[in-house]
Amino acid sequence: MAAEAIGRALRDGALEGEHAPALTIKDSSDAPLGPFVFNHIFIQLSSNILAKKSQSQGIVLVTFARSPSFYVELLKSKGIDIASSKKWLRILDCYTDPLGWKSRLAESGVISNPSPKSSTSVTTNMCRNVKDLDSLFSSIIELGRDLITDAKGRFAVVMDSVSEILRHATTSSAAVLLSSLRSHDQISCLLWLLHEDLHEIKTTAALEYMSSMVASIEPIIQPLNGHRGNSENLSLIEQNFGRGKFHVRFKRRNGRVRLMSEELHVEHTGIKFMATASEDGMNAQSLVPKVQFNLQLSEKERNDRANVVLPFEHQGNGKTIDIYDGRKSLTESKPETSNEKLQSSENSGRGEIIYFRDSDDERPDSDEDPDDDLDI
Amino acid sequence: MMNNPAHNLLDEALGLNDDAVSGSSCGGGSGSVLLIEDSVETSGAFILHHLMKRSLSPQRPSDVIIFLSFAHPFSHYDRILRKMGCNLVMKRDNKRFLYHDLLMLKYPGPDGDQEKAIESMLLGLYGKLQKTVELCSLPETNKNITIMIDDVSLMEVAANGSSNRVLDFLHYCYSLTTEYGCSVVILDHEDIYSSTDRPSPLLQMEYLANVVIRAEPLATGLASDVHGQLTVFNKGVRHGFGGLKGKIHNFHFKIKENNVEYFYPGSRT
């Protein structure tokens, strides 16, 4: 549900005169499933683009944390056509040589020249100075323009780790980059991954302000503070490697905030989203307390309820009253109901309460504490 | 189990028992990054020695270790490995153990642009490293390369405390794992970062790594027959697209004269 809603929002893209929708995927080392969610949404977006269902005509993928070949393999493994990638995918490689060390070494002859990436069939540009965010911005736009076929066309920007940008640049300059991407009129949507625990809270908050959707992955089992290696709860912590809580916060233009909560499972083929077992988490978070049922009955409802014949109610059809109380079979039961404490009102058939004691050796209305023999 | 050092709990936790013949020498197959975190009370160096011995064993003739040592001279490792039954001098002469002595590597001095100086120092070091990797991975030799760094905290000292530059260096090492299929083994100390606020350099390294081994003292204090505990966080194959779930292993160890015993808590009398 939540993942589909994200997919729809990214597919539909930006409105004329509005910022592009942006998604922050947020994880931490306690719930390290962010890359799985990132891959899932990236694949979803790619297949939407290939099916021409989305506003954006192509993707510019900016890789910081993993190599371009990783993503090529990922797309192949999901059955997405790489041969046609010239039309819809560009990669800006900030992974292989982010600081230009390799090119400097190659120039001075220390190492051999990096071979042209023949292995990846996707058009890849190398970024050799990730500290220069202005040039990073213009390379993204340049790559994206390459994908657009008509004047009104837009493209999507996908970044696999904003945490890497933040390691090289200040929060404010990273924020400038992201917000200028969001407000660019050729960008349809943005999506990035953030490792929450690598940054100060204010940095995370700043990035969340700039996103219309925040998908955060939280651990199923909260580790005890400062006792990460406590062997007793290791098996519990291990569960966080395979499962996580998936909370999504959507912010509408008018300021309305919608929260969705699901559970995330890592499986062999990818990840699966499931409805959370209990809705408590969601109810506790909803801003306006809402009750899902009426406390009062209308007159009609009250009458209807009174007319319902309950299955164990005496039908009053003239026969002797044989009520099976669960202790003896009906055939051999004599009407011993006289010594049962059967408290029924005279006009049987409606508004009747039939009560059987569970067992004969229980004194009626015993005040005795049934648990007083427990030694606690 | 204890008689055969090739099959113990540590190897099992690293997933090494399955690929005894193929694959690389450290956890998670080739292209993996393994981070060893130890503390003042419990040294994790023995894990490094274990992995060294494993890589250099006669059963794996195509394994090469590139060792960046900030901590100890060659003779130190030679003595330890000899007790474990591995002649490091011979391995060095056979070009299977490529030892880089970086004990005297120092940040050039406070004059001029400090950041630039540190960066060019690490750049020079990286140049040497990649050149070695290139030589080892020529098509005719085609070795399984493991890069070992002992240890990152002293590398930070050499870089005048600039952990961000060290992380840049580690990122470049990491990029070699995809380019050349090398593995990387890093040793670092957990407690030296204990007062650091976010962002913690150690956490950054944990994100890079796909196997983290934490060596800690026992929660209950020291015992005569248990020297500490290891917790292995195996995140599964990093390049898995979904698929493998991570696993956590926890066991105790006892360091003996020339080997280490690994056992589950409570399994020793």
CSV table of C-alpha atoms in Angstrom, one decimal, chain B:
chain,number,residue,atom,x,y,z
B,1,MET,CA,36.4,-29.6,15.4
B,2,MET,CA,39.2,-28.1,17.5
B,3,ASN,CA,41.8,-30.3,15.8
B,4,ASN,CA,41.1,-28.9,12.4
B,5,PRO,CA,41.8,-25.2,12.5
B,6,ALA,CA,40.4,-24.7,9.0
B,7,HIS,CA,36.9,-25.5,10.4
B,8,ASN,CA,36.0,-23.5,13.4
B,9,LEU,CA,33.2,-21.2,14.5
B,10,LEU,CA,34.9,-18.1,13.2
B,11,ASP,CA,35.2,-19.6,9.7
B,12,GLU,CA,31.6,-20.8,9.9
B,13,ALA,CA,30.4,-17.3,10.9
B,14,LEU,CA,32.3,-15.8,8.0
B,15,GLY,CA,30.8,-18.3,5.7
B,16,LEU,CA,34.2,-19.7,4.7
B,17,ASN,CA,33.5,-23.4,5.2
B,18,ASP,CA,31.4,-23.6,2.0
B,19,ASP,CA,34.0,-22.1,-0.3
B,20,ALA,CA,37.1,-23.7,1.0
B,21,VAL,CA,38.5,-24.1,-2.5
B,22,SER,CA,37.1,-21.3,-4.6
B,23,GLY,CA,36.3,-17.8,-3.5
B,24,SER,CA,38.5,-15.5,-1.6
B,25,SER,CA,40.2,-15.6,1.7
B,26,CYS,CA,37.9,-13.5,3.8
B,27,GLY,CA,34.2,-13.5,4.6
B,28,GLY,CA,31.5,-13.2,2.1
B,29,GLY,CA,33.4,-14.2,-1.0
B,30,SER,CA,35.5,-12.0,-3.2
B,31,GLY,CA,34.8,-8.3,-3.2
B,32,SER,CA,33.9,-8.2,0.4
B,33,VAL,CA,34.8,-5.7,3.1
B,34,LEU,CA,35.5,-7.1,6.6
B,35,LEU,CA,35.8,-4.8,9.5
B,36,ILE,CA,37.3,-6.0,12.8
B,37,GLU,CA,36.4,-3.8,15.8
B,38,ASP,CA,38.3,-4.4,19.0
B,39,SER,CA,38.7,-2.6,22.3
B,40,VAL,CA,41.4,-1.9,24.8
B,41,GLU,CA,40.5,-4.9,26.9
B,42,THR,CA,40.2,-7.4,24.1
B,43,SER,CA,42.6,-7.2,21.1
B,44,GLY,CA,41.2,-8.4,17.8
B,45,ALA,CA,44.6,-8.8,16.1
B,46,PHE,CA,44.4,-12.6,16.3
B,47,ILE,CA,41.5,-12.5,13.8
B,48,LEU,CA,43.8,-10.7,11.4
B,49,HIS,CA,46.5,-13.4,12.0
B,50,HIS,CA,43.9,-16.1,11.5
B,51,LEU,CA,42.9,-14.6,8.1
B,52,MET,CA,46.5,-14.2,7.1
B,53,LYS,CA,47.3,-17.8,7.8
B,54,ARG,CA,44.2,-18.9,6.0
B,55,SER,CA,45.0,-16.9,2.9
B,56,LEU,CA,48.6,-18.0,2.8
B,57,SER,CA,47.9,-21.6,3.3
B,58,PRO,CA,49.2,-24.0,0.6
B,59,GLN,CA,45.7,-24.9,-0.3
B,60,ARG,CA,45.1,-21.4,-1.7
B,61,PRO,CA,48.1,-20.8,-4.0
B,62,SER,CA,46.5,-17.9,-5.9
B,63,ASP,CA,45.9,-15.8,-2.8
B,64,VAL,CA,47.9,-12.6,-2.3
B,65,ILE,CA,47.8,-10.4,0.7
B,66,ILE,CA,48.7,-6.7,0.5
B,67,PHE,CA,49.4,-5.6,4.0
B,68,LEU,CA,49.5,-2.0,5.0
B,69,SER,CA,51.0,-1.9,8.4
B,70,PHE,CA,50.8,1.1,10.6
B,71,ALA,CA,51.1,-0.8,13.8
B,72,HIS,CA,53.9,-3.4,13.8
B,73,PRO,CA,57.1,-4.2,11.9
B,74,PHE,CA,57.3,-7.2,9.7
B,75,SER,CA,59.2,-9.3,12.3
B,76,HIS,CA,56.3,-9.0,14.7
B,77,TYR,CA,53.9,-10.7,12.2
B,78,ASP,CA,56.6,-13.2,11.2
B,79,ARG,CA,57.1,-14.4,14.8
B,80,ILE,CA,53.3,-14.8,15.3
B,81,LEU,CA,52.7,-16.6,12.0
B,82,ARG,CA,55.7,-18.9,12.5
B,83,LYS,CA,54.2,-20.2,15.7
B,84,MET,CA,51.0,-20.8,13.8
B,85,GLY,CA,53.0,-22.8,11.2
B,86,CYS,CA,53.4,-20.3,8.4
B,87,ASN,CA,56.7,-18.9,7.2
B,88,LEU,CA,56.0,-15.3,6.4
B,89,VAL,CA,59.6,-14.6,5.1
B,90,MET,CA,59.1,-17.3,2.5
B,91,LYS,CA,55.7,-16.0,1.6
B,92,ARG,CA,57.2,-12.5,1.2
B,93,ASP,CA,59.9,-13.8,-1.1
B,94,ASN,CA,57.3,-15.7,-3.1
B,95,LYS,CA,55.4,-12.4,-3.5
B,96,ARG,CA,52.3,-13.8,-1.8
B,97,PHE,CA,52.6,-11.5,1.2
B,98,LEU,CA,53.3,-7.9,0.1
B,99,TYR,CA,54.2,-6.0,3.3
B,100,HIS,CA,54.1,-2.2,3.2
B,101,ASP,CA,55.9,-0.7,6.1
B,102,LEU,CA,54.0,2.5,6.9
B,103,LEU,CA,55.2,2.8,10.5
B,104,MET,CA,57.0,6.0,9.8
B,105,LEU,CA,54.3,7.5,7.6
B,106,LYS,CA,53.7,11.0,9.0
B,107,TYR,CA,51.7,13.9,8.0
B,108,PRO,CA,54.3,16.3,6.5
B,109,GLY,CA,53.9,19.1,8.9
B,110,PRO,CA,51.9,22.2,9.8
B,111,ASP,CA,53.3,24.4,7.1
B,112,GLY,CA,51.1,25.1,4.1
B,113,ASP,CA,47.7,23.8,3.4
B,114,GLN,CA,47.1,21.1,5.9
B,115,GLU,CA,44.2,19.4,4.2
B,116,LYS,CA,46.0,19.3,0.9
B,117,ALA,CA,49.1,17.8,2.5
B,118,ILE,CA,47.2,15.0,4.1
B,119,GLU,CA,45.3,14.3,0.9
B,120,SER,CA,48.5,14.1,-1.2
B,121,MET,CA,50.1,11.8,1.4
B,122,LEU,CA,47.1,9.4,1.3
B,123,LEU,CA,46.9,9.8,-2.5
B,124,GLY,CA,50.5,8.7,-2.8
B,125,LEU,CA,49.8,5.7,-0.5
B,126,TYR,CA,46.8,4.8,-2.6
B,127,GLY,CA,48.8,5.1,-5.8
B,128,LYS,CA,51.2,2.5,-4.4
B,129,LEU,CA,48.4,0.3,-3.4
B,130,GLN,CA,46.6,0.3,-6.7
B,131,LYS,CA,49.8,-0.2,-8.6
B,132,THR,CA,50.4,-3.3,-6.5
B,133,VAL,CA,46.9,-4.5,-7.1
B,134,GLU,CA,47.2,-4.0,-10.8
B,135,LEU,CA,50.4,-6.0,-10.9
B,136,CYS,CA,48.8,-8.8,-9.0
B,137,SER,CA,45.7,-8.9,-11.2
B,138,LEU,CA,47.4,-9.1,-14.5
B,139,PRO,CA,45.7,-11.7,-16.6
B,140,GLU,CA,48.6,-14.1,-16.5
B,141,THR,CA,48.9,-14.1,-12.7
B,142,ASN,CA,45.2,-13.4,-11.8
B,143,LYS,CA,45.4,-13.6,-8.0
B,144,ASN,CA,42.8,-13.4,-5.3
B,145,ILE,CA,43.9,-10.2,-3.6
B,146,THR,CA,43.2,-9.3,0.0
B,147,ILE,CA,44.1,-5.8,1.3
B,148,MET,CA,44.7,-5.7,5.0
B,149,ILE,CA,45.0,-2.6,7.1
B,150,ASP,CA,46.5,-2.7,10.6
B,151,ASP,CA,45.1,-0.5,11.9
B,152,VAL,CA,42.9,2.4,10.9
B,153,SER,CA,43.3,4.3,14.1
B,154,LEU,CA,47.0,4.6,13.5
B,155,MET,CA,46.3,5.6,10.0
B,156,GLU,CA,44.2,8.5,11.4
B,157,VAL,CA,47.2,9.4,13.6
B,158,ALA,CA,49.4,9.5,10.5
B,159,ALA,CA,46.8,11.7,8.8
B,160,ASN,CA,46.8,14.1,11.8
B,161,GLY,CA,43.4,13.0,13.1
B,162,SER,CA,41.6,13.7,9.9
B,163,SER,CA,39.2,10.8,9.8
B,164,ASN,CA,37.3,12.1,6.8
B,165,ARG,CA,40.4,11.8,4.7
B,166,VAL,CA,41.0,8.3,6.0
B,167,LEU,CA,37.4,7.5,5.0
B,168,ASP,CA,38.2,8.8,1.5
B,169,PHE,CA,41.1,6.4,1.4
B,170,LEU,CA,38.9,3.5,2.5
B,171,HIS,CA,36.3,4.4,-0.1
B,172,TYR,CA,39.0,4.1,-2.8
B,173,CYS,CA,40.0,0.7,-1.3
B,174,TYR,CA,36.4,-0.2,-1.4
B,175,SER,CA,36.1,0.8,-5.1
B,176,LEU,CA,39.0,-1.6,-5.8
B,177,THR,CA,36.7,-4.4,-4.7
B,178,THR,CA,34.4,-3.9,-7.6
B,179,GLU,CA,37.1,-3.1,-10.1
B,180,TYR,CA,39.5,-5.9,-9.3
B,181,GLY,CA,37.5,-8.2,-7.1
B,182,CYS,CA,39.8,-7.7,-4.1
B,183,SER,CA,38.7,-8.2,-0.5
B,184,VAL,CA,39.5,-5.7,2.2
B,185,VAL,CA,40.1,-6.4,5.9
B,186,ILE,CA,40.3,-3.5,8.2
B,187,LEU,CA,41.1,-3.5,11.9
B,188,ASP,CA,39.9,-0.6,14.0
B,189,HIS,CA,39.4,0.2,17.7
B,190,GLU,CA,35.9,0.7,18.9
B,191,ASP,CA,36.5,2.6,22.1
B,192,ILE,CA,38.6,5.4,20.6
B,193,TYR,CA,35.4,6.8,19.0
B,194,SER,CA,33.2,6.4,22.1
B,195,SER,CA,33.0,10.2,22.8
B,196,THR,CA,32.6,11.2,19.2
B,197,ASP,CA,29.3,12.7,18.3
B,198,ARG,CA,27.7,12.1,15.0
B,199,PRO,CA,28.9,11.4,12.4
B,200,SER,CA,31.0,8.6,13.8
B,201,PRO,CA,33.8,7.4,11.5
B,202,LEU,CA,33.4,3.9,12.8
B,203,LEU,CA,29.7,3.8,11.8
B,204,GLN,CA,30.7,5.0,8.3
B,205,MET,CA,33.1,2.0,8.1
B,206,GLU,CA,30.3,-0.3,9.3
B,207,TYR,CA,28.2,0.9,6.4
B,208,LEU,CA,31.1,0.1,4.0
B,209,ALA,CA,31.7,-3.3,5.4
B,210,ASN,CA,29.5,-6.4,4.8
B,211,VAL,CA,31.0,-8.3,7.6
B,212,VAL,CA,31.7,-6.8,11.0
B,213,ILE,CA,33.5,-8.7,13.7
B,214,ARG,CA,33.4,-7.2,17.2
B,215,ALA,CA,35.9,-8.5,19.8
B,216,GLU,CA,34.7,-7.7,23.3
B,217,PRO,CA,35.5,-8.7,26.8
B,218,LEU,CA,32.9,-10.9,28.5
B,219,ALA,CA,30.0,-8.8,30.0
B,220,THR,CA,30.7,-10.5,33.3
B,221,GLY,CA,34.4,-9.6,33.4
B,222,LEU,CA,37.4,-11.8,32.7
B,223,ALA,CA,37.4,-15.5,33.2
B,224,SER,CA,40.5,-17.7,33.3
B,225,ASP,CA,39.4,-20.0,30.5
B,226,VAL,CA,37.6,-17.5,28.3
B,227,HIS,CA,39.5,-14.5,26.9
B,228,GLY,CA,36.6,-12.7,25.3
B,229,GLN,CA,33.7,-13.0,22.9
B,230,LEU,CA,33.3,-12.4,19.2
B,231,THR,CA,30.2,-11.2,17.6
B,232,VAL,CA,30.1,-11.6,13.8
B,233,PHE,CA,27.5,-9.5,11.9
B,234,ASN,CA,27.3,-11.0,8.5
B,235,LYS,CA,25.2,-8.8,6.4
B,236,GLY,CA,24.9,-11.3,3.7
B,237,VAL,CA,26.1,-10.8,0.2
B,238,ARG,CA,26.4,-7.0,-0.4
B,239,HIS,CA,25.6,-7.3,-4.1
B,240,GLY,CA,22.6,-9.5,-3.4
B,241,PHE,CA,19.4,-7.9,-4.7
B,242,GLY,CA,17.3,-8.8,-1.8
B,243,GLY,CA,17.8,-12.4,-1.1
B,244,LEU,CA,20.2,-13.3,1.7
B,245,LYS,CA,19.3,-12.2,5.1
B,246,GLY,CA,22.0,-11.1,7.5
B,247,LYS,CA,23.2,-13.4,10.3
B,248,ILE,CA,24.6,-12.7,13.7
B,249,HIS,CA,27.0,-15.2,15.4
B,250,ASN,CA,28.3,-14.9,18.9
B,251,PHE,CA,30.8,-17.2,20.6
B,252,HIS,CA,33.7,-17.1,23.1
B,253,PHE,CA,37.3,-17.6,22.4
B,254,LYS,CA,40.5,-18.6,24.2
B,255,ILE,CA,43.8,-17.6,22.8
B,256,LYS,CA,46.4,-20.3,23.2
B,257,GLU,CA,50.1,-20.4,22.5
B,258,ASN,CA,49.8,-21.1,18.8
B,259,ASN,CA,46.1,-21.3,18.0
B,260,VAL,CA,42.8,-19.9,19.2
B,261,GLU,CA,39.8,-21.9,20.3
B,262,TYR,CA,36.3,-20.9,19.5
B,263,PHE,CA,33.3,-22.2,21.4
B,264,TYR,CA,29.7,-21.4,22.1
B,265,PRO,CA,29.0,-19.8,25.5
B,266,GLY,CA,28.5,-22.5,28.1
B,267,SER,CA,29.8,-25.3,26.0
B,268,ARG,CA,33.0,-25.6,28.1
B,269,THR,CA,33.2,-27.1,31.5
